[in-house]
Amino acid sequence: SSAVKTLSKALTLVKNYQRPLTGNLIVHLSGTFERQRLNLTGVHAGTSASKRVIFRGDSGSTATTRLLGGNALDFVKVSTLASNHPARELASYAGVGITNLYAAAPPSNFPSSDSTLKWRDGDCRDDENYASPPLLSVDRRVMTRAREPNLPARTASVDENSMGETRDAWLRTNAGNQAGKVFYKSSDASSITKASASSWNNAVNIHIFPLVDWYDARLNVGARNVGSNNFECDTTQNAPGNPDGGSKFRIVNQARYYLEGAIEYLDTAGEYHVSLGEVVSESRGWTLYYPEDGVDLSSAVLSITKNSLIEINTSEKKMHVSFENLVLEGSRRYLLAVYNSYYIDFYKCSFINAGHDAADVWSHHVTFRSCIFEGSGGSALRFSE
């Protein structure tokens, strides 16, 4: 049978199909589904293990069925834009020449509220409303939001047993305090002063483990006190990791941190910057990207939604539902959420570019076979019963 055109149509077909099923009900999904999601409830269940509902994507070396929680971007060389173009004006502030940069226009549905596109003031892992800023993936790999210091070069190995992980790079505090101040080394002063005043005051945040290697926090930065080698953190949080620790945000000596969000940090291949108009107001929503050699720019996706792309939520229901050959890409929170729903199978699916955990599963009898997880802000899989 022919493939359905929209995910809402697929759900309607499954819901209205006569029950009990007499065999597997296969729903063929083909192509790319931007900003659409599969939201399943008990009315979409199959009948038994041999009479399942199967959402099946295209298979083969060139055929790919993609569910995107954002928008495919169309990049152009910054150097081809008019000299007074907002994206080109913004690129002039980057830490690399404009001949290295590409620009993509704002998606038509780019959110109008800046506050919803920034890191929240809080513990990244314990915040129930945690969501990342928009994230860029290219060639099914998550790129790096422009930051200081830069990440080391990728260390992918030909060893088939190697995960090819990239080592991180951090700055370290050189004194502790209980007033939310970051005391930095004189040798790190160039990193602290790299962002312009406009970027520092409006765009920069700090990713810090204030207790050295514990309590994962993201905070807005405050005043830079360059003469005293410190800057303030703008936070309403109490003592990190200790609700009884008082109203002061304690940062210890040798706490590790990096800075992100400024256009001036865009200086290394693989980095990108999404403008909220902090430096050039007319550039809001434009994405600047410094591509690595050989990447396919037509594969670029900017995550926008905070919703999961597939959600299954029932009241202790045996679903007997399968998903095959699907690529879920681009959510600022979860790509998949399964709650109180059982007997669900994922086969040859890819989960790419999640701002939080890729899959949040509060159920049992949920299986993942021959699946790929790439670029999760938290865990690839989080299981709880």
mmCIF file of C-alpha atoms in Angstrom:
data_model
loop_
_atom_site.group_PDB
_atom_site.id
_atom_site.type_symbol
_atom_site.label_atom_id
_atom_site.label_comp_id
_atom_site.label_asym_id
_atom_site.label_seq_id
_atom_site.Cartn_x
_atom_site.Cartn_y
_atom_site.Cartn_z
ATOM 1 C CA SER A 1 0.000 0.000 0.000
ATOM 2 C CA SER A 2 1.046 3.633 -0.424
ATOM 3 C CA ALA A 3 2.739 5.585 2.353
ATOM 4 C CA VAL A 4 0.712 8.001 4.462
ATOM 5 C CA LYS A 5 1.376 11.719 4.001
ATOM 6 C CA THR A 6 1.179 12.909 7.617
ATOM 7 C CA LEU A 7 1.692 11.342 11.026
ATOM 8 C CA SER A 8 -1.744 12.509 12.172
ATOM 9 C CA LYS A 9 -3.247 10.576 9.259
ATOM 10 C CA ALA A 10 -1.262 7.492 10.291
ATOM 11 C CA LEU A 11 -2.635 7.719 13.829
ATOM 12 C CA THR A 12 -6.186 8.140 12.577
ATOM 13 C CA LEU A 13 -5.893 5.078 10.327
ATOM 14 C CA VAL A 14 -4.605 2.961 13.202
ATOM 15 C CA LYS A 15 -7.262 4.234 15.611
ATOM 16 C CA ASN A 16 -10.143 3.515 13.222
ATOM 17 C CA TYR A 17 -8.946 0.115 12.026
ATOM 18 C CA GLN A 18 -11.243 -2.718 13.042
ATOM 19 C CA ARG A 19 -10.300 -4.608 16.206
ATOM 20 C CA PRO A 20 -9.338 -7.267 17.051
ATOM 21 C CA LEU A 21 -6.614 -7.393 14.432
ATOM 22 C CA THR A 22 -6.433 -10.560 12.359
ATOM 23 C CA GLY A 23 -2.720 -10.027 11.556
ATOM 24 C CA ASN A 24 -0.075 -7.342 11.679
ATOM 25 C CA LEU A 25 -1.282 -3.860 10.731
ATOM 26 C CA ILE A 26 1.629 -2.211 8.874
ATOM 27 C CA VAL A 27 1.657 1.555 8.445
ATOM 28 C CA HIS A 28 4.178 2.661 5.806
ATOM 29 C CA LEU A 29 5.915 5.974 6.569
ATOM 30 C CA SER A 30 8.065 7.510 3.844
ATOM 31 C CA GLY A 31 10.044 10.738 3.529
ATOM 32 C CA THR A 32 10.613 13.515 6.074
ATOM 33 C CA PHE A 33 8.094 14.659 8.670
ATOM 34 C CA GLU A 34 9.048 18.089 10.010
ATOM 35 C CA ARG A 35 7.585 19.195 13.338
ATOM 36 C CA GLN A 36 5.169 16.242 13.415
ATOM 37 C CA ARG A 37 4.931 13.622 16.136
ATOM 38 C CA LEU A 38 3.406 10.245 16.876
ATOM 39 C CA ASN A 39 1.374 10.494 20.086
ATOM 40 C CA LEU A 40 -0.052 7.055 20.865
ATOM 41 C CA THR A 41 -2.662 6.114 23.449
ATOM 42 C CA GLY A 42 -4.533 2.892 24.146
ATOM 43 C CA VAL A 43 -6.726 3.288 21.048
ATOM 44 C CA HIS A 44 -3.652 2.680 18.875
ATOM 45 C CA ALA A 45 -2.789 -0.701 20.403
ATOM 46 C CA GLY A 46 -2.370 -3.959 18.559
ATOM 47 C CA THR A 47 -4.068 -7.180 19.625
ATOM 48 C CA SER A 48 -1.267 -9.612 20.478
ATOM 49 C CA ALA A 49 2.407 -10.395 19.866
ATOM 50 C CA SER A 50 1.553 -11.828 16.432
ATOM 51 C CA LYS A 51 -1.056 -9.182 15.610
ATOM 52 C CA ARG A 52 0.831 -5.961 16.090
ATOM 53 C CA VAL A 53 0.634 -2.396 14.851
ATOM 54 C CA ILE A 54 3.897 -1.708 12.993
ATOM 55 C CA PHE A 55 5.015 1.788 11.961
ATOM 56 C CA ARG A 56 7.566 0.967 9.265
ATOM 57 C CA GLY A 57 9.903 3.425 7.570
ATOM 58 C CA ASP A 58 11.782 3.013 4.321
ATOM 59 C CA SER A 59 14.790 0.705 4.290
ATOM 60 C CA GLY A 60 17.851 0.617 2.087
ATOM 61 C CA SER A 61 21.092 2.527 1.642
ATOM 62 C CA THR A 62 19.462 5.686 0.254
ATOM 63 C CA ALA A 63 15.921 5.521 1.640
ATOM 64 C CA THR A 64 15.429 7.173 5.019
ATOM 65 C CA THR A 65 12.276 8.029 6.927
ATOM 66 C CA ARG A 66 12.921 10.948 9.260
ATOM 67 C CA LEU A 67 10.879 12.458 12.070
ATOM 68 C CA LEU A 68 12.321 15.900 12.781
ATOM 69 C CA GLY A 69 11.660 17.909 15.919
ATOM 70 C CA GLY A 70 12.904 20.982 14.144
ATOM 71 C CA ASN A 71 13.637 22.236 10.680
ATOM 72 C CA ALA A 72 15.994 21.261 7.905
ATOM 73 C CA LEU A 73 18.213 24.286 7.286
ATOM 74 C CA ASP A 74 19.342 25.711 3.957
ATOM 75 C CA PHE A 75 22.860 27.101 4.408
ATOM 76 C CA VAL A 76 24.533 29.648 2.139
ATOM 77 C CA LYS A 77 28.032 31.084 2.275
ATOM 78 C CA VAL A 78 28.153 34.203 4.415
ATOM 79 C CA SER A 79 30.556 35.765 1.918
ATOM 80 C CA THR A 80 27.794 35.735 -0.726
ATOM 81 C CA LEU A 81 25.458 37.875 1.390
ATOM 82 C CA ALA A 82 25.254 41.643 0.999
ATOM 83 C CA SER A 83 27.623 43.596 3.220
ATOM 84 C CA ASN A 84 24.702 45.047 5.199
ATOM 85 C CA HIS A 85 22.913 41.718 5.602
ATOM 86 C CA PRO A 86 22.212 41.017 9.323
ATOM 87 C CA ALA A 87 23.816 37.553 9.191
ATOM 88 C CA ARG A 88 26.949 38.949 7.570
ATOM 89 C CA GLU A 89 27.110 41.762 10.123
ATOM 90 C CA LEU A 90 26.813 39.178 12.890
ATOM 91 C CA ALA A 91 29.513 37.012 11.298
ATOM 92 C CA SER A 92 31.947 39.927 11.471
ATOM 93 C CA TYR A 93 32.001 39.447 15.253
ATOM 94 C CA ALA A 94 32.911 35.742 15.027
ATOM 95 C CA GLY A 95 36.340 34.522 15.986
ATOM 96 C CA VAL A 96 37.024 33.296 12.443
ATOM 97 C CA GLY A 97 36.868 34.956 9.022
ATOM 98 C CA ILE A 98 33.534 35.061 7.196
ATOM 99 C CA THR A 99 34.908 32.976 4.327
ATOM 100 C CA ASN A 100 34.746 29.987 6.699
ATOM 101 C CA LEU A 101 31.135 30.561 7.742
ATOM 102 C CA TYR A 102 27.724 29.566 6.423
ATOM 103 C CA ALA A 103 24.373 31.084 7.364
ATOM 104 C CA ALA A 104 20.825 29.712 7.488
ATOM 105 C CA ALA A 105 17.696 31.847 7.750
ATOM 106 C CA PRO A 106 15.350 31.594 10.747
ATOM 107 C CA PRO A 107 12.815 28.745 10.489
ATOM 108 C CA SER A 108 9.303 30.034 9.856
ATOM 109 C CA ASN A 109 8.192 28.846 13.279
ATOM 110 C CA PHE A 110 11.192 30.085 15.247
ATOM 111 C CA PRO A 111 9.886 30.851 18.790
ATOM 112 C CA SER A 112 9.313 34.521 19.571
ATOM 113 C CA SER A 113 10.257 34.320 23.250
ATOM 114 C CA ASP A 114 13.982 34.425 23.999
ATOM 115 C CA SER A 115 13.532 32.972 27.471
ATOM 116 C CA THR A 116 12.239 29.677 26.074
ATOM 117 C CA LEU A 117 15.383 29.300 23.938
ATOM 118 C CA LYS A 118 17.965 29.662 26.693
ATOM 119 C CA TRP A 119 19.285 27.382 29.383
ATOM 120 C CA ARG A 120 17.233 27.611 32.548
ATOM 121 C CA ASP A 121 18.921 28.686 35.763
ATOM 122 C CA GLY A 122 19.293 25.345 37.453
ATOM 123 C CA ASP A 123 20.730 21.895 37.915
ATOM 124 C CA CYS A 124 20.688 20.373 34.451
ATOM 125 C CA ARG A 125 19.685 16.910 35.594
ATOM 126 C CA ASP A 126 17.176 17.633 38.376
ATOM 127 C CA ASP A 127 15.159 20.337 36.624
ATOM 128 C CA GLU A 128 11.857 18.782 35.494
ATOM 129 C CA ASN A 129 11.488 21.489 32.842
ATOM 130 C CA TYR A 130 15.027 21.084 31.559
ATOM 131 C CA ALA A 131 15.435 21.760 27.841
ATOM 132 C CA SER A 132 18.440 22.795 25.800
ATOM 133 C CA PRO A 133 18.699 25.784 23.477
ATOM 134 C CA PRO A 134 18.253 24.880 19.785
ATOM 135 C CA LEU A 135 20.820 22.262 18.783
ATOM 136 C CA LEU A 136 22.300 21.733 15.328
ATOM 137 C CA SER A 137 22.944 18.297 13.866
ATOM 138 C CA VAL A 138 24.710 17.683 10.551
ATOM 139 C CA ASP A 139 25.335 14.283 8.993
ATOM 140 C CA ARG A 140 23.436 12.845 11.981
ATOM 141 C CA ARG A 141 26.024 14.219 14.418
ATOM 142 C CA VAL A 142 25.409 16.965 16.945
ATOM 143 C CA MET A 143 27.595 19.998 16.388
ATOM 144 C CA THR A 144 29.109 22.091 19.195
ATOM 145 C CA ARG A 145 27.429 25.248 20.414
ATOM 146 C CA ALA A 146 30.185 27.875 20.182
ATOM 147 C CA ARG A 147 32.099 27.806 23.450
ATOM 148 C CA GLU A 148 35.262 28.781 25.295
ATOM 149 C CA PRO A 149 37.530 26.895 25.639
ATOM 150 C CA ASN A 150 37.143 24.859 22.472
ATOM 151 C CA LEU A 151 36.728 21.132 22.465
ATOM 152 C CA PRO A 152 39.781 19.098 21.439
ATOM 153 C CA ALA A 153 39.723 17.573 17.978
ATOM 154 C CA ARG A 154 37.524 14.522 17.577
ATOM 155 C CA THR A 155 39.291 11.299 18.501
ATOM 156 C CA ALA A 156 37.358 8.678 16.547
ATOM 157 C CA SER A 157 39.431 5.524 16.274
ATOM 158 C CA VAL A 158 39.630 2.754 13.699
ATOM 159 C CA ASP A 159 39.498 0.341 16.637
ATOM 160 C CA GLU A 160 36.093 -1.306 16.336
ATOM 161 C CA ASN A 161 35.911 -1.534 20.137
ATOM 162 C CA SER A 162 36.408 2.221 20.576
ATOM 163 C CA MET A 163 33.447 4.540 21.093
ATOM 164 C CA GLY A 164 35.435 7.340 19.432
ATOM 165 C CA GLU A 165 34.595 9.677 22.300
ATOM 166 C CA THR A 166 35.672 13.296 22.318
ATOM 167 C CA ARG A 167 37.510 14.445 25.414
ATOM 168 C CA ASP A 168 36.204 17.637 26.946
ATOM 169 C CA ALA A 169 38.134 20.776 27.890
ATOM 170 C CA TRP A 170 37.442 22.995 30.893
ATOM 171 C CA LEU A 171 38.664 26.037 32.729
ATOM 172 C CA ARG A 172 39.214 25.736 36.503
ATOM 173 C CA THR A 173 38.545 28.148 39.335
ATOM 174 C CA ASN A 174 41.545 29.029 41.518
ATOM 175 C CA ALA A 175 39.692 30.049 44.690
ATOM 176 C CA GLY A 176 36.469 29.152 46.453
ATOM 177 C CA ASN A 177 33.691 31.381 47.767
ATOM 178 C CA GLN A 178 30.050 31.309 48.857
ATOM 179 C CA ALA A 179 28.824 34.299 46.904
ATOM 180 C CA GLY A 180 28.407 32.787 43.435
ATOM 181 C CA LYS A 181 31.658 34.244 42.090
ATOM 182 C CA VAL A 182 34.022 32.515 39.691
ATOM 183 C CA PHE A 183 37.653 33.304 40.443
ATOM 184 C CA TYR A 184 39.754 32.553 37.399
ATOM 185 C CA LYS A 185 43.459 32.215 36.747
ATOM 186 C CA SER A 186 45.355 35.114 35.191
ATOM 187 C CA SER A 187 46.315 32.774 32.382
ATOM 188 C CA ASP A 188 42.593 32.356 31.568
ATOM 189 C CA ALA A 189 41.858 36.089 31.344
ATOM 190 C CA SER A 190 41.771 36.032 27.539
ATOM 191 C CA SER A 191 38.967 33.451 27.661
ATOM 192 C CA ILE A 192 36.940 35.569 30.079
ATOM 193 C CA THR A 193 37.320 38.783 28.079
ATOM 194 C CA LYS A 194 36.831 37.193 24.659
ATOM 195 C CA ALA A 195 33.090 37.954 24.494
ATOM 196 C CA SER A 196 32.019 41.526 23.783
ATOM 197 C CA ALA A 197 30.022 43.398 26.403
ATOM 198 C CA SER A 198 26.816 42.868 24.417
ATOM 199 C CA SER A 199 27.384 39.123 24.252
ATOM 200 C CA TRP A 200 28.514 38.837 27.877
ATOM 201 C CA ASN A 201 25.534 40.762 29.205
ATOM 202 C CA ASN A 202 22.892 39.124 27.034
ATOM 203 C CA ALA A 203 24.053 35.784 25.650
ATOM 204 C CA VAL A 204 26.784 34.112 27.702
ATOM 205 C CA ASN A 205 26.110 31.416 30.250
ATOM 206 C CA ILE A 206 28.430 29.206 32.224
ATOM 207 C CA HIS A 207 28.326 25.438 32.445
ATOM 208 C CA ILE A 208 29.909 24.658 35.790
ATOM 209 C CA PHE A 209 30.413 21.853 38.250
ATOM 210 C CA PRO A 210 30.663 24.155 41.318
ATOM 211 C CA LEU A 211 31.686 21.296 43.617
ATOM 212 C CA VAL A 212 34.585 20.281 41.315
ATOM 213 C CA ASP A 213 32.988 17.273 39.619
ATOM 214 C CA TRP A 214 29.522 17.320 41.101
ATOM 215 C CA TYR A 215 26.291 19.271 40.638
ATOM 216 C CA ASP A 216 25.859 20.031 36.946
ATOM 217 C CA ALA A 217 24.634 23.635 36.659
ATOM 218 C CA ARG A 218 24.102 26.194 33.944
ATOM 219 C CA LEU A 219 23.892 29.825 35.009
ATOM 220 C CA ASN A 220 23.796 33.242 33.426
ATOM 221 C CA VAL A 221 26.935 35.263 33.997
ATOM 222 C CA GLY A 222 26.976 38.594 35.800
ATOM 223 C CA ALA A 223 29.460 41.421 36.097
ATOM 224 C CA ARG A 224 33.065 40.860 35.008
ATOM 225 C CA ASN A 225 35.554 42.164 37.556
ATOM 226 C CA VAL A 226 38.607 41.950 35.343
ATOM 227 C CA GLY A 227 40.951 43.737 37.741
ATOM 228 C CA SER A 228 40.154 41.170 40.441
ATOM 229 C CA ASN A 229 40.137 38.141 38.134
ATOM 230 C CA ASN A 230 36.567 37.111 38.884
ATOM 231 C CA PHE A 231 33.052 37.352 37.534
ATOM 232 C CA GLU A 232 29.680 36.902 39.127
ATOM 233 C CA CYS A 233 27.008 34.310 38.386
ATOM 234 C CA ASP A 234 23.441 35.500 38.054
ATOM 235 C CA THR A 235 21.467 32.776 39.833
ATOM 236 C CA THR A 236 18.602 32.386 42.274
ATOM 237 C CA GLN A 237 19.779 28.930 43.329
ATOM 238 C CA ASN A 238 20.637 28.110 46.901
ATOM 239 C CA ALA A 239 23.680 26.121 47.979
ATOM 240 C CA PRO A 240 24.273 23.566 45.184
ATOM 241 C CA GLY A 241 23.590 19.972 46.087
ATOM 242 C CA ASN A 242 22.420 20.835 49.607
ATOM 243 C CA PRO A 243 18.913 22.228 50.160
ATOM 244 C CA ASP A 244 19.830 23.005 53.773
ATOM 245 C CA GLY A 245 23.024 24.806 52.846
ATOM 246 C CA GLY A 246 21.634 28.321 52.902
ATOM 247 C CA SER A 247 20.999 30.975 50.274
ATOM 248 C CA LYS A 248 24.556 31.321 48.973
ATOM 249 C CA PHE A 249 25.729 29.604 45.812
ATOM 250 C CA ARG A 250 28.983 27.955 46.821
ATOM 251 C CA ILE A 251 31.764 27.470 44.253
ATOM 252 C CA VAL A 252 34.871 25.630 45.421
ATOM 253 C CA ASN A 253 38.473 25.870 44.310
ATOM 254 C CA GLN A 254 39.277 23.894 41.130
ATOM 255 C CA ALA A 255 35.629 23.731 40.046
ATOM 256 C CA ARG A 256 35.510 23.055 36.310
ATOM 257 C CA TYR A 257 33.550 25.190 33.851
ATOM 258 C CA TYR A 258 33.288 26.527 30.330
ATOM 259 C CA LEU A 259 31.487 29.462 28.731
ATOM 260 C CA GLU A 260 29.060 29.347 25.809
ATOM 261 C CA GLY A 261 26.588 31.475 23.871
ATOM 262 C CA ALA A 262 28.705 34.318 22.469
ATOM 263 C CA ILE A 263 29.195 34.877 18.747
ATOM 264 C CA GLU A 264 32.854 35.661 19.521
ATOM 265 C CA TYR A 265 33.312 32.015 20.598
ATOM 266 C CA LEU A 266 32.556 30.803 17.056
ATOM 267 C CA ASP A 267 36.097 30.062 15.906
ATOM 268 C CA THR A 268 36.482 26.305 15.408
ATOM 269 C CA ALA A 269 35.210 23.889 12.752
ATOM 270 C CA GLY A 270 32.164 22.011 14.010
ATOM 271 C CA GLU A 271 30.813 24.957 16.021
ATOM 272 C CA TYR A 272 27.632 26.944 15.416
ATOM 273 C CA HIS A 273 25.819 29.963 16.845
ATOM 274 C CA VAL A 274 22.053 30.615 16.875
ATOM 275 C CA SER A 275 21.408 34.323 17.224
ATOM 276 C CA LEU A 276 18.777 35.795 19.512
ATOM 277 C CA GLY A 277 19.692 39.270 18.318
ATOM 278 C CA GLU A 278 21.988 40.015 21.236
ATOM 279 C CA VAL A 279 24.673 41.719 19.127
ATOM 280 C CA VAL A 280 22.887 42.446 15.825
ATOM 281 C CA SER A 281 19.179 42.681 16.577
ATOM 282 C CA GLU A 282 18.039 41.993 13.005
ATOM 283 C CA SER A 283 19.939 38.692 12.975
ATOM 284 C CA ARG A 284 17.578 37.001 15.448
ATOM 285 C CA GLY A 285 16.902 33.403 14.431
ATOM 286 C CA TRP A 286 19.805 33.139 11.978
ATOM 287 C CA THR A 287 22.206 30.228 12.446
ATOM 288 C CA LEU A 288 25.907 30.635 11.682
ATOM 289 C CA TYR A 289 27.945 27.471 11.199
ATOM 290 C CA TYR A 290 31.637 26.742 10.697
ATOM 291 C CA PRO A 291 31.511 23.350 8.942
ATOM 292 C CA GLU A 292 34.086 20.631 9.134
ATOM 293 C CA ASP A 293 35.512 19.415 5.835
ATOM 294 C CA GLY A 294 33.339 17.053 3.851
ATOM 295 C CA VAL A 295 30.031 17.454 5.684
ATOM 296 C CA ASP A 296 26.714 17.383 3.847
ATOM 297 C CA LEU A 297 25.131 20.752 4.616
ATOM 298 C CA SER A 298 21.816 19.609 3.167
ATOM 299 C CA SER A 299 21.479 17.211 6.126
ATOM 300 C CA ALA A 300 21.453 20.011 8.723
ATOM 301 C CA VAL A 301 18.623 20.050 11.263
ATOM 302 C CA LEU A 302 18.011 22.665 13.962
ATOM 303 C CA SER A 303 16.010 21.316 16.914
ATOM 304 C CA ILE A 304 13.098 23.532 17.923
ATOM 305 C CA THR A 305 10.500 21.470 19.775
ATOM 306 C CA LYS A 306 10.639 20.525 23.442
ATOM 307 C CA ASN A 307 8.183 17.687 22.843
ATOM 308 C CA SER A 308 9.166 14.079 22.256
ATOM 309 C CA LEU A 309 8.780 12.945 18.636
ATOM 310 C CA ILE A 310 7.160 9.688 19.688
ATOM 311 C CA GLU A 311 5.163 9.507 22.914
ATOM 312 C CA ILE A 312 3.225 6.504 24.170
ATOM 313 C CA ASN A 313 1.183 7.117 27.294
ATOM 314 C CA THR A 314 -1.525 4.759 28.521
ATOM 315 C CA SER A 315 -2.904 3.347 31.763
ATOM 316 C CA GLU A 316 -0.960 0.098 32.133
ATOM 317 C CA LYS A 317 -1.791 -0.958 28.571
ATOM 318 C CA LYS A 318 -0.266 -3.833 26.594
ATOM 319 C CA MET A 319 0.354 -2.012 23.326
ATOM 320 C CA HIS A 320 1.880 -4.620 20.984
ATOM 321 C CA VAL A 321 3.293 -1.831 18.821
ATOM 322 C CA SER A 322 6.532 -1.800 16.808
ATOM 323 C CA PHE A 323 8.597 0.912 15.102
ATOM 324 C CA GLU A 324 11.030 -0.002 12.332
ATOM 325 C CA ASN A 325 13.552 1.894 10.187
ATOM 326 C CA LEU A 326 12.818 5.349 11.598
ATOM 327 C CA VAL A 327 15.202 8.231 12.283
ATOM 328 C CA LEU A 328 14.148 10.498 15.154
ATOM 329 C CA GLU A 329 16.224 13.671 15.059
ATOM 330 C CA GLY A 330 16.173 16.940 16.924
ATOM 331 C CA SER A 331 14.391 17.602 20.196
ATOM 332 C CA ARG A 332 15.485 20.003 22.898
ATOM 333 C CA ARG A 333 14.287 17.474 25.468
ATOM 334 C CA TYR A 334 13.436 13.785 24.800
ATOM 335 C CA LEU A 335 13.150 12.144 21.390
ATOM 336 C CA LEU A 336 11.062 9.290 22.789
ATOM 337 C CA ALA A 337 8.829 9.042 25.869
ATOM 338 C CA VAL A 338 7.080 5.847 26.970
ATOM 339 C CA TYR A 339 4.890 5.924 30.083
ATOM 340 C CA ASN A 340 2.843 3.074 31.609
ATOM 341 C CA SER A 341 2.761 1.212 28.300
ATOM 342 C CA TYR A 342 4.119 -2.260 27.596
ATOM 343 C CA TYR A 343 5.167 -4.628 24.804
ATOM 344 C CA ILE A 344 6.705 -2.029 22.537
ATOM 345 C CA ASP A 345 9.598 -2.730 20.178
ATOM 346 C CA PHE A 346 12.046 -0.502 18.274
ATOM 347 C CA TYR A 347 14.047 -2.098 15.478
ATOM 348 C CA LYS A 348 16.726 -0.409 13.365
ATOM 349 C CA CYS A 349 15.746 3.051 14.591
ATOM 350 C CA SER A 350 18.145 5.957 15.107
ATOM 351 C CA PHE A 351 17.831 8.519 17.898
ATOM 352 C CA ILE A 352 19.861 11.646 17.114
ATOM 353 C CA ASN A 353 20.278 15.051 18.742
ATOM 354 C CA ALA A 354 18.396 15.061 22.047
ATOM 355 C CA GLY A 355 18.757 17.961 24.455
ATOM 356 C CA HIS A 356 18.090 15.636 27.399
ATOM 357 C CA ASP A 357 17.936 11.831 27.486
ATOM 358 C CA ALA A 358 17.210 10.374 24.070
ATOM 359 C CA ALA A 359 14.596 7.957 25.440
ATOM 360 C CA ASP A 360 12.680 8.351 28.699
ATOM 361 C CA VAL A 361 10.994 5.025 29.485
ATOM 362 C CA TRP A 362 8.809 4.482 32.569
ATOM 363 C CA SER A 363 7.528 1.052 31.569
ATOM 364 C CA HIS A 364 8.634 -2.530 31.038
ATOM 365 C CA HIS A 365 8.736 -4.931 28.105
ATOM 366 C CA VAL A 366 10.125 -2.155 25.918
ATOM 367 C CA THR A 367 12.898 -3.377 23.615
ATOM 368 C CA PHE A 368 15.494 -1.709 21.384
ATOM 369 C CA ARG A 369 17.118 -3.908 18.730
ATOM 370 C CA SER A 370 19.866 -2.785 16.345
ATOM 371 C CA CYS A 371 19.242 0.872 17.203
ATOM 372 C CA ILE A 372 21.682 3.813 17.093
ATOM 373 C CA PHE A 373 21.921 6.616 19.653
ATOM 374 C CA GLU A 374 23.965 9.708 18.767
ATOM 375 C CA GLY A 375 24.302 13.038 20.554
ATOM 376 C CA SER A 376 22.271 12.860 23.758
ATOM 377 C CA GLY A 377 22.456 15.723 26.246
ATOM 378 C CA GLY A 378 21.926 13.181 29.025
ATOM 379 C CA SER A 379 21.686 9.408 28.787
ATOM 380 C CA ALA A 380 20.917 7.495 25.632
ATOM 381 C CA LEU A 381 18.339 5.405 27.513
ATOM 382 C CA ARG A 382 16.739 6.117 30.865
ATOM 383 C CA PHE A 383 14.632 3.236 32.188
ATOM 384 C CA SER A 384 12.444 3.266 35.268
ATOM 385 C CA GLU A 385 9.499 1.159 36.287
#
